[in-house]
CSV table of C-alpha atoms and ligand atoms in Angstrom, one decimal:
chain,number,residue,atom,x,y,z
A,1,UNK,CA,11.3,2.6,-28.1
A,2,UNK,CA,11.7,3.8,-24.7
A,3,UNK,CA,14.6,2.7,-22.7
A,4,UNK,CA,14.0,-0.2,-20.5
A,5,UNK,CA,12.1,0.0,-17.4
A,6,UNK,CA,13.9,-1.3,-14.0
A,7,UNK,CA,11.7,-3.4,-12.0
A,8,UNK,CA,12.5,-5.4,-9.5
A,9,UNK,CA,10.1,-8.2,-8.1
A,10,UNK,CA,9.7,-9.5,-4.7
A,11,UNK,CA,7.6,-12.3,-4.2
A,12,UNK,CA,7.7,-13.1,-0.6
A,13,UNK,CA,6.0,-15.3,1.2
A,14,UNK,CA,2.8,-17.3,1.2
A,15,UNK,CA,0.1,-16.4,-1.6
A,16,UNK,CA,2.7,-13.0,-2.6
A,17,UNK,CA,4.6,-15.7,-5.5
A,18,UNK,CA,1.0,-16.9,-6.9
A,19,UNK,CA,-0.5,-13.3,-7.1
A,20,UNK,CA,2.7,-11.8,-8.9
A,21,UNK,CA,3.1,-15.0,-11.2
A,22,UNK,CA,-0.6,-13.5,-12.6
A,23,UNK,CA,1.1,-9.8,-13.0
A,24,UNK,CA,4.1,-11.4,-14.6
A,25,UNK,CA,1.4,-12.3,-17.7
A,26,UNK,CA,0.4,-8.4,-17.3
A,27,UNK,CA,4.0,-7.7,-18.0
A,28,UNK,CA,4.8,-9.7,-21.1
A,29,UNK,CA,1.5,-8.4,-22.3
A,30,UNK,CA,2.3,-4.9,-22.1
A,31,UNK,CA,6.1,-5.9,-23.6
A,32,UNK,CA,4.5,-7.5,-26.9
A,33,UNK,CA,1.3,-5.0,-26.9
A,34,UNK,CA,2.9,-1.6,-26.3
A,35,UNK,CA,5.9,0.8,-27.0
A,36,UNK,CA,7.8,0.0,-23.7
A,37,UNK,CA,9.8,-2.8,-22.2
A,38,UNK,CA,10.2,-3.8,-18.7
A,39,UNK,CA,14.0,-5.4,-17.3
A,40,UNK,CA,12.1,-8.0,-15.0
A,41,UNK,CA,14.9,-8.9,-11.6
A,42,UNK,CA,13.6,-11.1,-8.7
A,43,UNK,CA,15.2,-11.0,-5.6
A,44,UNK,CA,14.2,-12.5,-2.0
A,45,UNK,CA,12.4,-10.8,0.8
A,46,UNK,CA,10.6,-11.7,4.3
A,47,UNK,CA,10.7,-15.8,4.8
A,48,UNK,CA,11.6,-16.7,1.7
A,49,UNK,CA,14.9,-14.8,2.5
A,50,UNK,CA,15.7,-15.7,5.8
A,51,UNK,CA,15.3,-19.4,4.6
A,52,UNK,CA,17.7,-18.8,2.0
A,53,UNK,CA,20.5,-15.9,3.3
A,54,UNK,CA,18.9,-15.8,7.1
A,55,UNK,CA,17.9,-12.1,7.0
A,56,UNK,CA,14.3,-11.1,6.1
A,57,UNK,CA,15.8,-8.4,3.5
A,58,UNK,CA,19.3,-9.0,2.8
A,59,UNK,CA,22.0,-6.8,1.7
A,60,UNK,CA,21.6,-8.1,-2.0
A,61,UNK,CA,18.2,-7.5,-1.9
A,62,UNK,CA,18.9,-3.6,-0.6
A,63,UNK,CA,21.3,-3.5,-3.8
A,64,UNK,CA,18.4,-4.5,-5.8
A,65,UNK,CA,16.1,-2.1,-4.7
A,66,UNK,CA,18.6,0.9,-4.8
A,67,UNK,CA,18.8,0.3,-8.1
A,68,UNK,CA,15.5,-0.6,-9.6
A,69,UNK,CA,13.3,2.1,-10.8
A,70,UNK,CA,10.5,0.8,-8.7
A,71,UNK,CA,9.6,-2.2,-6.6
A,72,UNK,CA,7.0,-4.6,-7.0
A,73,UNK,CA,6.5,-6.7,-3.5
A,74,UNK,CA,4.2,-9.3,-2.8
A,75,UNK,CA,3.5,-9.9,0.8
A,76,UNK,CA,6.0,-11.5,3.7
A,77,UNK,CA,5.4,-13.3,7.1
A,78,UNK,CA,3.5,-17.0,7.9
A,79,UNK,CA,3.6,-19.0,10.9
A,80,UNK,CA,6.8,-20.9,9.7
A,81,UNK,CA,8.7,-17.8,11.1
A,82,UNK,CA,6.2,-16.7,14.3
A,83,UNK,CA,8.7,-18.1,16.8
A,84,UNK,CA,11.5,-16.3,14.8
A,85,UNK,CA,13.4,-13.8,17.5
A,86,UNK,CA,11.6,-10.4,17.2
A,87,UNK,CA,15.1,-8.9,15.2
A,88,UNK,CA,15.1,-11.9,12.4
A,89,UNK,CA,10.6,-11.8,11.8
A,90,UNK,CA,9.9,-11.9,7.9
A,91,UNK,CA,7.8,-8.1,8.6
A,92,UNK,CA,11.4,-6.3,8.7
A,93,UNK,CA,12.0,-7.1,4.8
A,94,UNK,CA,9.6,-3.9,4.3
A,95,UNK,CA,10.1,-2.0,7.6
A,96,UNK,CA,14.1,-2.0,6.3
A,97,UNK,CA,12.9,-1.1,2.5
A,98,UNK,CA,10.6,1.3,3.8
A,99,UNK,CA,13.1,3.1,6.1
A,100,UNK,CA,17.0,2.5,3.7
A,101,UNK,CA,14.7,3.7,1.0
A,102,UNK,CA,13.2,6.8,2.5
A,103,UNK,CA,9.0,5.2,1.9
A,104,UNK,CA,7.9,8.2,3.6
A,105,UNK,CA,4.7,8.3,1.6
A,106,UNK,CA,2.2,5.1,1.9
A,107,UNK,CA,-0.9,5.8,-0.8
A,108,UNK,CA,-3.6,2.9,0.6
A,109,UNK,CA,-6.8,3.5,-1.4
A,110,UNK,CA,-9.8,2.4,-0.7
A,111,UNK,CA,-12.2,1.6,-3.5
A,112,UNK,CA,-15.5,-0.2,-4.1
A,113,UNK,CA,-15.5,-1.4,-7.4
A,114,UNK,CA,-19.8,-1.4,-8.0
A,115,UNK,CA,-20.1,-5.2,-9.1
A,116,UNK,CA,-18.4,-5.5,-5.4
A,117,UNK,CA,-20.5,-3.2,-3.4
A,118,UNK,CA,-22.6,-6.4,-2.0
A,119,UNK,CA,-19.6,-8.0,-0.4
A,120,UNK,CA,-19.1,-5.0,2.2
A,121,UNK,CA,-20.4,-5.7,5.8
A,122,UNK,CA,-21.9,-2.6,5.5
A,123,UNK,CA,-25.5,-2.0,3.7
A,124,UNK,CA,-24.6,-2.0,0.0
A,125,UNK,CA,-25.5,1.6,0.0
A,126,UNK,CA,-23.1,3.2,2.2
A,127,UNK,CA,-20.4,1.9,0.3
A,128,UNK,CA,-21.1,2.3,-3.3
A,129,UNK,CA,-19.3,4.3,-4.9
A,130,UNK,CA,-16.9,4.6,-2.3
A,131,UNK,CA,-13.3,6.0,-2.9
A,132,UNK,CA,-11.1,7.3,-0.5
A,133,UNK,CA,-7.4,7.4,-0.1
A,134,UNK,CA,-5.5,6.7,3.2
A,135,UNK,CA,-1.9,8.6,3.1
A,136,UNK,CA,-0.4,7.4,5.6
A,137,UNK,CA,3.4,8.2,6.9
A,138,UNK,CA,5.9,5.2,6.8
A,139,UNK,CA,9.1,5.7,8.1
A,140,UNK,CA,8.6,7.4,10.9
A,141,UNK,CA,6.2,7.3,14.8
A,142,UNK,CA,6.3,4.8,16.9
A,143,UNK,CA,7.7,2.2,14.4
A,144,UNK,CA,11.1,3.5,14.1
A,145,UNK,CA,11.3,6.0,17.1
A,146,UNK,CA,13.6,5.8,19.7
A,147,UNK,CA,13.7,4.5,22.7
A,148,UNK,CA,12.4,1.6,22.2
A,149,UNK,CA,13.1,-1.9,24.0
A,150,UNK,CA,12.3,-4.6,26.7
A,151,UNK,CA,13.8,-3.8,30.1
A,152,UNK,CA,14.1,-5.0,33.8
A,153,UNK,CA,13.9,-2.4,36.3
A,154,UNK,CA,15.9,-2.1,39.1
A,155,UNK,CA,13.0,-3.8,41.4
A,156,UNK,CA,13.2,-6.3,39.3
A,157,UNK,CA,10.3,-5.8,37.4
A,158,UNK,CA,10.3,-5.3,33.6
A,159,UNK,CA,8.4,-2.4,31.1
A,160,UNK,CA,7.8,-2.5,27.4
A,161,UNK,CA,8.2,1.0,25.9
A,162,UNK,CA,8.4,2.8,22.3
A,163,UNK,CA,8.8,6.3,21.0
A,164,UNK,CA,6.4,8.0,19.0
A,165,UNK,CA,8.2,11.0,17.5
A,166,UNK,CA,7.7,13.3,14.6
A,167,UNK,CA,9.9,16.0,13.3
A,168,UNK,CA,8.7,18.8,11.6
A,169,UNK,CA,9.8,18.1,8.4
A,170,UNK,CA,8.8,14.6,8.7
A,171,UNK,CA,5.0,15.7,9.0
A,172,UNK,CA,5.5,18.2,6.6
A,173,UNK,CA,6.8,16.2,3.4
A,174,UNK,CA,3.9,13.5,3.9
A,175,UNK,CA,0.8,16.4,4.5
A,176,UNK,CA,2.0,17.9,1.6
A,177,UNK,CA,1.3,14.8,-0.9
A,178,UNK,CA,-2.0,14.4,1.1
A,179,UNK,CA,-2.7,18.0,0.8
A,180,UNK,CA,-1.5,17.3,-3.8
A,181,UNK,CA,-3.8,14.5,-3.4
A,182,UNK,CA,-6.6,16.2,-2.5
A,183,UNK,CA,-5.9,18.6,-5.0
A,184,UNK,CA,-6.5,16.5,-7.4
A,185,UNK,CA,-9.5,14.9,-6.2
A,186,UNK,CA,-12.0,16.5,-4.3
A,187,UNK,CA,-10.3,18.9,-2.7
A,188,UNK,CA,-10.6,17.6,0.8
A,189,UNK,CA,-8.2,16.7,3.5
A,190,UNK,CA,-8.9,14.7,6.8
A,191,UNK,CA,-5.6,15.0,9.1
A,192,UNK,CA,-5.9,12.2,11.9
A,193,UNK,CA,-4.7,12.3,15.1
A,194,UNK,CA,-5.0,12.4,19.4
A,195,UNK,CA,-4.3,15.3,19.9
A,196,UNK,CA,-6.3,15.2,22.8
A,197,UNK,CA,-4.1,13.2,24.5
A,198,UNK,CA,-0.8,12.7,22.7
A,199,UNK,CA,2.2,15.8,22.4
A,200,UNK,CA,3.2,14.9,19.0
A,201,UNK,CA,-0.4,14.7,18.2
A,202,UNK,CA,-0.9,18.5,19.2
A,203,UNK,CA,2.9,19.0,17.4
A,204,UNK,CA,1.5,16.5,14.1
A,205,UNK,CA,-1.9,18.8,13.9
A,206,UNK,CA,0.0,22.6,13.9
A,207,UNK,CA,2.5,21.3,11.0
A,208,UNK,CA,-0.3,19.9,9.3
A,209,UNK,CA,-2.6,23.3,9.9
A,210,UNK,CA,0.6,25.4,8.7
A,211,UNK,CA,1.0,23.4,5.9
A,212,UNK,CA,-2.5,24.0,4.7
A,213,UNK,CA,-1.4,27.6,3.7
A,214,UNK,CA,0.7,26.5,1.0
A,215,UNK,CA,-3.0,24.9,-0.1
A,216,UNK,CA,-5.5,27.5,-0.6
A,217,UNK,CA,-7.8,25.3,-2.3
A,218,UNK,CA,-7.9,22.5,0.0
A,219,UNK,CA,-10.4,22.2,2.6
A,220,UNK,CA,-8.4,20.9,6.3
A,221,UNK,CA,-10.4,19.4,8.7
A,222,UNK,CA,-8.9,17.4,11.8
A,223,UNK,CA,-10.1,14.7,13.5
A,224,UNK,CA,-9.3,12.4,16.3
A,225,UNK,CA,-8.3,9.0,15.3
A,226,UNK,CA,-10.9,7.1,17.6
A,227,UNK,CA,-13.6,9.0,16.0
A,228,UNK,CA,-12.3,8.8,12.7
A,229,UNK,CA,-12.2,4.9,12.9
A,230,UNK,CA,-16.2,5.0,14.2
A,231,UNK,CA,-16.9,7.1,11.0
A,232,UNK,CA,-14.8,5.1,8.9
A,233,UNK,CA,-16.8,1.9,9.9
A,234,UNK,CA,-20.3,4.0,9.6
A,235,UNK,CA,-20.5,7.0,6.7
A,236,UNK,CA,-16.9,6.3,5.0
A,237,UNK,CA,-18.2,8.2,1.7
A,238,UNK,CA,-17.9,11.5,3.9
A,239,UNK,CA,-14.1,11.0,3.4
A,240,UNK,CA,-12.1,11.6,0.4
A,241,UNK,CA,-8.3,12.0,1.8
A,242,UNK,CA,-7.4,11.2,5.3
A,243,UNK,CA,-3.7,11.8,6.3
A,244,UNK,CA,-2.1,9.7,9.3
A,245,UNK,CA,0.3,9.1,11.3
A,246,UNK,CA,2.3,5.7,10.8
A,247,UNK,CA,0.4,3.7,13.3
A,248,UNK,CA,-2.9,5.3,12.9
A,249,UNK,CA,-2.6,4.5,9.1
A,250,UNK,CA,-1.9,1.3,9.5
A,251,UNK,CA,-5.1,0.5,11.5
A,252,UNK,CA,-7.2,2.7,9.7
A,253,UNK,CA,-6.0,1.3,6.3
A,254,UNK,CA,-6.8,-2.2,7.4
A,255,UNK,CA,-10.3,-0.5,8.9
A,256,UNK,CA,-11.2,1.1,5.2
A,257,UNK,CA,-10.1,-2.0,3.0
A,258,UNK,CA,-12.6,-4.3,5.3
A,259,UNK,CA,-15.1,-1.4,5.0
A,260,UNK,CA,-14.8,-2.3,1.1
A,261,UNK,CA,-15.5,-5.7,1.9
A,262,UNK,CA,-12.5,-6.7,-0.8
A,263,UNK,CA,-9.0,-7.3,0.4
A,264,UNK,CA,-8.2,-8.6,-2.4
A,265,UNK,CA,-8.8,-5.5,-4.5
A,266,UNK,CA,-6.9,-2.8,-2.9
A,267,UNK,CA,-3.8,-2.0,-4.1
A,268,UNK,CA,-0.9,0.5,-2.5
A,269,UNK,CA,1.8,2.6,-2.9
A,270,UNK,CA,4.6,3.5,-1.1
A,271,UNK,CA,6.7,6.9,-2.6
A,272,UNK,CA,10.0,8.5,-1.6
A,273,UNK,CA,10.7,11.6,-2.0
A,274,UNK,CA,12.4,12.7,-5.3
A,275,UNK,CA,16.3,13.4,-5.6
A,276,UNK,CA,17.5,16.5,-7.8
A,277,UNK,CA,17.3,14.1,-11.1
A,278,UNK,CA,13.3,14.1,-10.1
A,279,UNK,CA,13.8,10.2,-9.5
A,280,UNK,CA,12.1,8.6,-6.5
A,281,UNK,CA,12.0,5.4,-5.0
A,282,UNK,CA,8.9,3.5,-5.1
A,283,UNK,CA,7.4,0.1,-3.9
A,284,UNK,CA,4.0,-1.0,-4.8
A,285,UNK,CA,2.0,-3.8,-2.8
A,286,UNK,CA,-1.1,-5.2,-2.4
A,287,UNK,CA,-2.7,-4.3,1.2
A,288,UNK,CA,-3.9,-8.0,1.9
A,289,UNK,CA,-1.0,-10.1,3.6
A,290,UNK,CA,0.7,-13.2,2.9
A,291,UNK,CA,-2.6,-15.3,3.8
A,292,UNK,CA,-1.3,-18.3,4.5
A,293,UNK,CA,-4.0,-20.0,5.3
A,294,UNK,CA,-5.3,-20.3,1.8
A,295,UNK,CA,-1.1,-20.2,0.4
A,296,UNK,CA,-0.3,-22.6,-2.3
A,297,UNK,CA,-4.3,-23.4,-3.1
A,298,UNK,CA,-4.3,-21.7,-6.5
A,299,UNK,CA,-7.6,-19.4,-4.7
A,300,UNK,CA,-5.9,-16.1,-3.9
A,301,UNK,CA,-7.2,-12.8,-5.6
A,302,UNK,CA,-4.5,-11.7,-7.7
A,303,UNK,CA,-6.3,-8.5,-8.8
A,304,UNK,CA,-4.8,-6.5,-5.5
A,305,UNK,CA,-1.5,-7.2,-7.2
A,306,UNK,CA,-2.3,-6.6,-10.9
A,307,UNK,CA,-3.9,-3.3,-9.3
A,308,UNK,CA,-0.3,-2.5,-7.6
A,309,UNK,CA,1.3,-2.3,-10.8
A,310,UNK,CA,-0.8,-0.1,-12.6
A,311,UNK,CA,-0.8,1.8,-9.9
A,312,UNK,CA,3.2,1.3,-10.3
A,313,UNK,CA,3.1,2.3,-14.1
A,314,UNK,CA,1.2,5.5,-13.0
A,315,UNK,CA,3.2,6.5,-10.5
A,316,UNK,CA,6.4,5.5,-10.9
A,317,UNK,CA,6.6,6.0,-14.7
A,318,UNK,CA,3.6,8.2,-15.8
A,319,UNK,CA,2.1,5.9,-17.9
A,320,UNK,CA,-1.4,7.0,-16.9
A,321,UNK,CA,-3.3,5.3,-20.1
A,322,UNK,CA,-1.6,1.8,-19.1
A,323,UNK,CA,-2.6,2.2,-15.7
A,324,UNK,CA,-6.3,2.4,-16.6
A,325,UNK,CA,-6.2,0.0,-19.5
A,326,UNK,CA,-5.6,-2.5,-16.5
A,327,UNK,CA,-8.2,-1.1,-14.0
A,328,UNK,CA,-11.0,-1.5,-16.6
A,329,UNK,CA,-9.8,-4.6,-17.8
A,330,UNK,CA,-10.1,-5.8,-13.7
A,331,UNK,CA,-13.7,-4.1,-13.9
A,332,UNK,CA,-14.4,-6.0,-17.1
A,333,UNK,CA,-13.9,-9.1,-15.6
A,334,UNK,CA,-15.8,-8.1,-12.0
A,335,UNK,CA,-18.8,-7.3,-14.3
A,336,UNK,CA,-18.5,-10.2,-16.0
A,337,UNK,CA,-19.1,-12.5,-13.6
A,338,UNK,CA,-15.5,-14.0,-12.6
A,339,UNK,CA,-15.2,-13.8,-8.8
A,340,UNK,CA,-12.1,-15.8,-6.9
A,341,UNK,CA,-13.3,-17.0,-3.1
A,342,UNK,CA,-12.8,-13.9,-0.9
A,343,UNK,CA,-15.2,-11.8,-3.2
A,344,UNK,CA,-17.6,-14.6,-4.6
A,345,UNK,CA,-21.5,-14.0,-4.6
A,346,UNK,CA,-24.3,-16.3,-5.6
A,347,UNK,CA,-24.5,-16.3,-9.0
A,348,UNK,CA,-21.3,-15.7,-10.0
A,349,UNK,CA,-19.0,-18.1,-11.6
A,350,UNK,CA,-15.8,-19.0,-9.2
A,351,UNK,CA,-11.9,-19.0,-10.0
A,352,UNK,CA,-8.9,-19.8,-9.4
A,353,UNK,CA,-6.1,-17.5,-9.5
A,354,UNK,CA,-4.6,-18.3,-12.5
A,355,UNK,CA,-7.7,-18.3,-14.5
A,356,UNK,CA,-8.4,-15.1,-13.1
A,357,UNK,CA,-5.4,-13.5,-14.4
A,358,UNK,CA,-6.0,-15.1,-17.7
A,359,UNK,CA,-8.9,-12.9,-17.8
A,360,UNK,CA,-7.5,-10.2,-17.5
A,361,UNK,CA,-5.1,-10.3,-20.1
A,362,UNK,CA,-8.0,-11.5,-22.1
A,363,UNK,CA,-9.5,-8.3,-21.5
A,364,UNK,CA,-6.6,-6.0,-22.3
A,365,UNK,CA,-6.4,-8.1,-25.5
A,366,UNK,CA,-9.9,-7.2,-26.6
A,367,UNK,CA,-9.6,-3.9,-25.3
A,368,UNK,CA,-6.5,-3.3,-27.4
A,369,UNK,CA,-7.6,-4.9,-31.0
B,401,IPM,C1,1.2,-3.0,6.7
B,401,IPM,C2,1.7,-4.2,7.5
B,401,IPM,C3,3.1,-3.9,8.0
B,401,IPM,C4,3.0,-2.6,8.9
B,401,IPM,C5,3.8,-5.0,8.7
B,401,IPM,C6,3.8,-6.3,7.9
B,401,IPM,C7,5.1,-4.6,9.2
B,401,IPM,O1,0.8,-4.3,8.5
B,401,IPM,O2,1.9,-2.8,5.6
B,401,IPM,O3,0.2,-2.4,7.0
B,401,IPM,O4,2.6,-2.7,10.1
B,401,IPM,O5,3.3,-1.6,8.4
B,402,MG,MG1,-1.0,-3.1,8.4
C-alpha cells in the first residue's frame, strides 16, 4: 500500500463546510475502494478563523499547509466580516496561502459538461463542447505589488494607489505551464494583456514571446484583455489556453465560468513550483465563492468541490485513473437527471447537496464492481 497521502482540509466559510462534507464521502470511498489512503487534517481559514484565533489564516494553519502534500480549500468571506478592517477580511486566508506558499500557478478551467450546455446565457451552441483553461498568475501584479496604500496629500486631499509589477522570472515560470498546457492540449496559447496602454503589459508580452521559443510546437497569439473578455462572452470555443496576469485572470476566470452557465461545476488549481525533491505545493478549490446567500440550506452544488479533488489526485499525486473515475461518475449523474438549484432545468429531478454527493459515490460504486 502506498504511504499515506497528506491532505489538509479547509472548509471556510459559508456553503465551503457543506460542499467538502460531500468530498469527505469521495475520500472514504476511495480509502475502502482502492490501493491508497489519505491522512485527512482540518484546520481553519477566512471567517471561521478570525472567529476562532482572529486572523483569516493563522500561523497554525500556515504550519498545516507547509506540511500537507496538498490543500483542499473550500471558499472564505460572508457579510458577517464586510465591516472587518481591510487587514483582518476573511479573502487574505488565500491571498497569504497563495503568496507564503509560492501559488504562482492558478489552473481555472472552464468546461461545459453537454447535459449542462442549456444552462449557459449563451445559445446552447456556442458553448457545447466548450473547454478552455484560464492560467492565470497568483502571487504576483497588482495584488501583492508595492506601493500600495491610502494617503492624504499634502493639500489635504487623499489618493488610493497600487503597484502592478512583474519580474521577469515571475512571467516566465507561469507562461511556461501555460505554454506545457497547451502542449498537451491543442497546442494553442492566448497570452492576455494591455499592452496598449500598460508598461508591464508591453514587459508581460516580450517575456511571454521569448518564452515561446523554448515551445516550438505551440502556437502564441496575444491579445488585449478588453478584447479578450468581448470574445470570451461571444466565440469562447476559439480559445483553448489563455495565460493572464493576476488581475486579468481573476476577471476573466469569473467571465468564462458564467460563460459555462455552471458555477458550480468548475473546479481549480493552484501549483507552486517544485523544490529539488520534485515536491510542490498545491491548493485546489472550487471557483464559486462562499455563497452565502444560499449557506446552511443544504442546496449548494457540491460537484465544483468533488471536481477540485480529482483535479487534486491528478495533480498533486498522479493518480490520473482516480481523477477521471470521479469526473465520469459527476457526468453520470448530470446525464442522469440529478440537478441541485444553480444548474436545474425543467425536467430534471432537483437535489440537495447531500443527496447529490450520494450519487456520486453511487456512481463510483457501480462503476467499480
Ligand atoms: C478568486 C477570488 C479571490 C481573488 C479573492 C477571494 C481574494 O476572487 O480566487 O478569484 O481575487 O483572487
Ligand atoms: Mg475572483
Amino acid at each position: 500500500m502506498p504511504a499515506n497521502k497528506k491532505l489538509l482540509v479547509l472548509p471556510g466559510d459559508g456553503i465551503g463546510p457543506e460542499v467538502v462534507r460531500e468530498v469527505r464521502r469521495v475520500i472514504d470511498w476511495l480509502d475502502r475502494r482502492r490501493q491508497v489512503t489519505f491522512d485527512v487534517e482540518e484546520g481553519l481559514v477566512g471567517g471561521a478563523a478570525i472567529d476562532a484565533l482572529g486572523h483569516p489564516c493563522p500561523d497554525r494553519t500556515m504550519e498545516q499547509a507547509l506540511a500537507a502534500d496538498a490543500i483542499l480549500f473550500g471558499s472564505v468571506g460572508g457579510p458577517k466580516w464586510d465591516s472587518l478592517p481591510f487587514e483582518g477580511r476573511p479573502e487574505l486566508g488565500i491571498l497569504r496561502l497563495r503568496k507564503e506558499l509560492g501559488l504562482f500557478a492558478n489552473l481555472r478551467p472552464a468546461l461545459v459538461w453537454s447535459p449542462l450546455a442549456q444552462a449557459s446565457s449563451l445559445k446552447a451552441d456556442l458553448v457545447d463542447g466548450l473547454d478552455l483553461m484560464i492560467v492565470r498568475e497568483s502571487t504576483g501584479g497588482i495584488y501583492f505589488g508595492e506601493p500600495r496604500g491610502i494617503e492624504t496629500l499634502p493639500d489635504g486631499t487623499r489618493r488610493g494607489f497600487d503597484t502592478e509589477t512583474y519580474s521577469e522570472e515571475e512571467i516566465a515560470r507561469v507562461a511556461r505551464i501555460g505554454f506545457e498546457l497547451a502542449a498537451k492540449r491543442s497546442g494553442r496559447l492566448t497570452s492576455v494583456d494591455k499592452a496598449n496602454v500598460m508598461q508591464s503589459g508591453r514587459f508581460w508580452r516580450e517575456i511571454v514571446t521569448r518564452t515561446a521559443a523554448e515551445f516550438p510546437n505551440v502556437e502564441l497569439s496575444h491579445m488585449y484583455a478588453d478584447n479578450c473578455a468581448m470574445q470570451l462572452a461571444s466565440r469562447p470555443k476559439q480559445f483553448d489556453v489563455i495565460l493572464a496576469s493576476n488581475l486579468f485572470g481573476d476577471l476573466l476566470s469569473d467571465l468564462a465560468a458564467a460563460v459555462t452557465g455552471s458555477l458550480g461545476m468548475l473546479p481549480s488549481a493552484t501549483l507552486g513550483a517544485p523544490d529539488s525533491s520534485g515536491r510542490r505545493h498545491a491548493l485546489y478549490e472550487p471557483i464559486h465563492g462562499s455563497a452565502p446567500d444560499i449557506a446552511g440550506k443544504g442546496i449548494a452544488n457540491p460537484c465544483a468541490q468533488i471536481l477540485s479533488f480529482a483535479m487534486l489526485l491528478r495533480w498533486s499525486f498522479g493518480m490520473e485513473e482516480d481523477a477521471r473515475l470521479i469526473e465520469n461518475a459527476v457526468e453520470k449523474v448530470l446525464s442522469g437527471g440529478l440537478r441541485t438549484a444553480d444548474i436545474m432545468v425543467p425536467g430534471a429531478a432537483r437535489v440537495g447537496t447531500s443527496i447529490m454527493g450520494e450519487a456520486v459515490v453511487r456512481e463510483l460504486d457501480k462503476m467499480a464492481a
